[in-house]
Amino acid sequence: MSSQQRTPVGHETLPFRNIGLIGRLGSAGVVETLKRLMRFLDERGLHVIVEDRTATVLLDHGHPEASRRMLGELCDLVIVVGGDGSLLGAARTLCHSGTLVLGVNRGRLGFLTDISPDELEERVGEVLEGHYEVEKRFLLDAELFRDDTLVGSGDALNEVVLHPGKAVRMIEFELFLDGQFVYTQRSDGLIIATPTGSTAYSLSGGGPIMHPRLDVLTLVPMFPHTLSSRPIVVDAASEIRIHIGETNQTYPHISCDGQTRAVAKPDDVLVIRRKPQTVHLVHPVGHNFYEVLRSKLGWSHRLGD
């Protein structure tokens, strides 16, 4: 079974008791939605725990606080209010506990945060009553080695990117999949994207859109020197090894979900593998991936609609 399986859940599910809240900082709209959400959950007699960083923008909220990692240990469900970036950050921590994660969209596109503020009480209420689906999404682990010594690491739900940082120089590197040599490439870098990340940075780089249930990765060259370099799709269980060329005049950066995690030197080796843990995303019943694509990407509707 794919590591991104979808599981329908019905009324027989034990009710949620402890609900964690995480919100994007610096947004008045997020604060307003969080306050609405707390009132709604309080009225239902649920135990609400607020992430400690989120609590800094919720003065006198009257609920216990905990770190993001502790929310995963204490809560049955964590609700993230913000954009996809907010959910990505929460997912990287909460995957370790297997806690269910539900997103309320207060960002732009909202591929992962699929409840709008206008339907907050209705949709969250349905989830609390057991009407929801769970989708497991896998993540990536990235490790940078220098002379066989680990010098940097990170994890990602969307993508791991090798890029030149602020320098305007091409990177030369060798790519190996499961120990087999694939190619030597000169380009601005390489995007290694999960199906979840196929609608993010990879899409901007010309990568394919992949259904979330696929158990694959896509490798997308960034402005390659040769026109024959094209994105390739590989098994998600593959070990990806990138050997930074010894003659590079720049120090490539390794970013995970848009955050720089390490800076490589010539002759370093970047190793990327599928993470053992998965994140458990909650969707309202009837969630449709293709409907989301039509809505977010402006695709045409059916003839006659």
mmCIF file of C-alpha atoms in Angstrom, residues 36-173:
data_model
loop_
_atom_site.group_PDB
_atom_site.id
_atom_site.type_symbol
_atom_site.label_atom_id
_atom_site.label_comp_id
_atom_site.label_asym_id
_atom_site.label_seq_id
_atom_site.Cartn_x
_atom_site.Cartn_y
_atom_site.Cartn_z
ATOM 1 C CA ARG A 36 -13.080 32.059 16.518
ATOM 2 C CA LEU A 37 -11.694 28.560 16.586
ATOM 3 C CA MET A 38 -10.977 28.669 20.322
ATOM 4 C CA ARG A 39 -14.513 29.868 21.061
ATOM 5 C CA PHE A 40 -15.948 27.105 18.891
ATOM 6 C CA LEU A 41 -13.851 24.391 20.528
ATOM 7 C CA ASP A 42 -14.535 25.708 24.028
ATOM 8 C CA GLU A 43 -18.286 25.586 23.371
ATOM 9 C CA ARG A 44 -17.928 21.902 22.534
ATOM 10 C CA GLY A 45 -16.128 21.200 25.804
ATOM 11 C CA LEU A 46 -12.810 20.268 24.201
ATOM 12 C CA HIS A 47 -9.394 20.721 25.798
ATOM 13 C CA VAL A 48 -7.453 23.272 23.751
ATOM 14 C CA ILE A 49 -3.643 23.590 23.897
ATOM 15 C CA VAL A 50 -1.964 26.514 22.132
ATOM 16 C CA GLU A 51 1.531 26.293 20.649
ATOM 17 C CA ASP A 52 3.816 28.519 22.728
ATOM 18 C CA ARG A 53 4.949 30.684 19.797
ATOM 19 C CA THR A 54 1.372 31.140 18.603
ATOM 20 C CA ALA A 55 0.359 32.139 22.153
ATOM 21 C CA THR A 56 2.516 35.279 21.901
ATOM 22 C CA VAL A 57 -0.099 36.884 19.619
ATOM 23 C CA LEU A 58 -3.088 35.669 21.680
ATOM 24 C CA LEU A 59 -3.001 37.729 24.859
ATOM 25 C CA ASP A 60 -5.038 36.356 27.793
ATOM 26 C CA HIS A 61 -6.288 33.382 25.770
ATOM 27 C CA GLY A 62 -6.725 31.312 28.944
ATOM 28 C CA HIS A 63 -5.519 27.966 27.568
ATOM 29 C CA PRO A 64 -2.465 25.849 28.390
ATOM 30 C CA GLU A 65 0.584 26.225 26.160
ATOM 31 C CA ALA A 66 3.126 23.735 24.853
ATOM 32 C CA SER A 67 5.956 23.508 22.354
ATOM 33 C CA ARG A 68 5.172 22.268 18.867
ATOM 34 C CA ARG A 69 6.789 18.909 19.561
ATOM 35 C CA MET A 70 4.833 18.530 22.821
ATOM 36 C CA LEU A 71 1.585 19.255 20.972
ATOM 37 C CA GLY A 72 2.259 16.090 19.015
ATOM 38 C CA GLU A 73 2.578 14.108 22.229
ATOM 39 C CA LEU A 74 -0.429 15.638 23.971
ATOM 40 C CA CYS A 75 -3.025 16.152 21.239
ATOM 41 C CA ASP A 76 -5.339 13.938 19.185
ATOM 42 C CA LEU A 77 -5.620 16.604 16.487
ATOM 43 C CA VAL A 78 -3.589 19.715 15.655
ATOM 44 C CA ILE A 79 -5.239 22.496 13.632
ATOM 45 C CA VAL A 80 -2.896 24.787 11.708
ATOM 46 C CA VAL A 81 -4.193 28.230 10.721
ATOM 47 C CA GLY A 82 -2.136 29.875 7.974
ATOM 48 C CA GLY A 83 -0.826 29.015 4.537
ATOM 49 C CA ASP A 84 0.851 25.944 3.139
ATOM 50 C CA GLY A 85 4.165 27.124 4.589
ATOM 51 C CA SER A 86 2.714 27.056 8.085
ATOM 52 C CA LEU A 87 1.461 23.523 7.592
ATOM 53 C CA LEU A 88 4.810 22.408 6.146
ATOM 54 C CA GLY A 89 6.605 23.577 9.265
ATOM 55 C CA ALA A 90 4.108 21.870 11.553
ATOM 56 C CA ALA A 91 4.197 18.651 9.520
ATOM 57 C CA ARG A 92 7.963 18.292 9.806
ATOM 58 C CA THR A 93 7.629 18.238 13.607
ATOM 59 C CA LEU A 94 4.320 16.417 14.034
ATOM 60 C CA CYS A 95 5.252 13.518 11.746
ATOM 61 C CA HIS A 96 7.333 12.106 14.623
ATOM 62 C CA SER A 97 4.215 11.541 16.751
ATOM 63 C CA GLY A 98 1.784 10.604 13.979
ATOM 64 C CA THR A 99 -0.698 13.244 15.179
ATOM 65 C CA LEU A 100 -3.539 14.125 12.823
ATOM 66 C CA VAL A 101 -3.094 17.568 11.213
ATOM 67 C CA LEU A 102 -5.892 19.750 9.816
ATOM 68 C CA GLY A 103 -5.246 22.971 7.868
ATOM 69 C CA VAL A 104 -7.321 26.161 7.797
ATOM 70 C CA ASN A 105 -6.284 28.375 4.897
ATOM 71 C CA ARG A 106 -5.172 31.903 5.707
ATOM 72 C CA GLY A 107 -2.531 32.020 3.006
ATOM 73 C CA ARG A 108 -2.585 32.308 -0.786
ATOM 74 C CA LEU A 109 -3.000 29.049 -2.706
ATOM 75 C CA GLY A 110 -3.777 26.589 0.082
ATOM 76 C CA PHE A 111 -3.034 23.216 -1.530
ATOM 77 C CA LEU A 112 -2.618 21.674 1.944
ATOM 78 C CA THR A 113 -4.780 23.953 4.086
ATOM 79 C CA ASP A 114 -8.118 23.193 2.501
ATOM 80 C CA ILE A 115 -10.694 24.661 4.932
ATOM 81 C CA SER A 116 -11.580 28.299 4.235
ATOM 82 C CA PRO A 117 -12.333 30.686 7.124
ATOM 83 C CA ASP A 118 -15.862 31.179 5.756
ATOM 84 C CA GLU A 119 -16.706 27.529 6.470
ATOM 85 C CA LEU A 120 -14.622 27.172 9.627
ATOM 86 C CA GLU A 121 -17.241 26.034 12.132
ATOM 87 C CA GLU A 122 -19.116 23.833 9.659
ATOM 88 C CA ARG A 123 -16.073 21.946 8.356
ATOM 89 C CA VAL A 124 -14.205 21.659 11.656
ATOM 90 C CA GLY A 125 -17.451 20.484 13.243
ATOM 91 C CA GLU A 126 -17.729 17.705 10.669
ATOM 92 C CA VAL A 127 -14.193 16.570 11.445
ATOM 93 C CA LEU A 128 -14.863 16.590 15.196
ATOM 94 C CA GLU A 129 -17.939 14.414 14.610
ATOM 95 C CA GLY A 130 -15.818 11.819 12.791
ATOM 96 C CA HIS A 131 -16.572 12.801 9.197
ATOM 97 C CA TYR A 132 -13.127 13.108 7.645
ATOM 98 C CA GLU A 133 -10.478 11.359 5.582
ATOM 99 C CA VAL A 134 -6.833 10.820 6.486
ATOM 100 C CA GLU A 135 -4.122 11.043 3.861
ATOM 101 C CA LYS A 136 -0.579 9.940 4.669
ATOM 102 C CA ARG A 137 2.162 11.974 2.986
ATOM 103 C CA PHE A 138 5.818 10.989 3.091
ATOM 104 C CA LEU A 139 8.736 13.342 3.756
ATOM 105 C CA LEU A 140 12.419 13.402 2.803
ATOM 106 C CA ASP A 141 15.589 13.312 4.894
ATOM 107 C CA ALA A 142 18.630 15.143 3.502
ATOM 108 C CA GLU A 143 22.155 14.668 4.853
ATOM 109 C CA LEU A 144 25.336 16.420 3.726
ATOM 110 C CA PHE A 145 28.633 14.564 4.171
ATOM 111 C CA ARG A 146 32.181 15.947 4.023
ATOM 112 C CA ASP A 147 34.945 13.336 4.081
ATOM 113 C CA ASP A 148 32.339 10.809 5.340
ATOM 114 C CA THR A 149 31.428 13.105 8.261
ATOM 115 C CA LEU A 150 27.875 14.430 8.608
ATOM 116 C CA VAL A 151 28.036 18.241 8.462
ATOM 117 C CA GLY A 152 24.383 19.186 7.878
ATOM 118 C CA SER A 153 20.883 17.752 7.669
ATOM 119 C CA GLY A 154 17.239 18.652 7.214
ATOM 120 C CA ASP A 155 13.861 17.220 6.330
ATOM 121 C CA ALA A 156 11.186 18.288 3.874
ATOM 122 C CA LEU A 157 7.575 17.576 2.991
ATOM 123 C CA ASN A 158 7.706 19.443 -0.346
ATOM 124 C CA GLU A 159 11.236 19.374 -1.709
ATOM 125 C CA VAL A 160 14.974 19.363 -1.164
ATOM 126 C CA VAL A 161 16.788 21.818 -3.445
ATOM 127 C CA LEU A 162 20.452 22.082 -4.384
ATOM 128 C CA HIS A 163 21.037 25.666 -5.579
ATOM 129 C CA PRO A 164 23.832 28.248 -5.841
ATOM 130 C CA GLY A 165 22.495 30.566 -3.123
ATOM 131 C CA LYS A 166 23.220 34.214 -3.897
ATOM 132 C CA ALA A 167 25.928 33.379 -6.401
ATOM 133 C CA VAL A 168 25.126 33.495 -10.115
ATOM 134 C CA ARG A 169 27.117 30.437 -11.117
ATOM 135 C CA MET A 170 26.332 26.998 -12.440
ATOM 136 C CA ILE A 171 26.874 23.969 -10.226
ATOM 137 C CA GLU A 172 28.549 20.822 -11.549
ATOM 138 C CA PHE A 173 27.525 17.597 -9.848
#
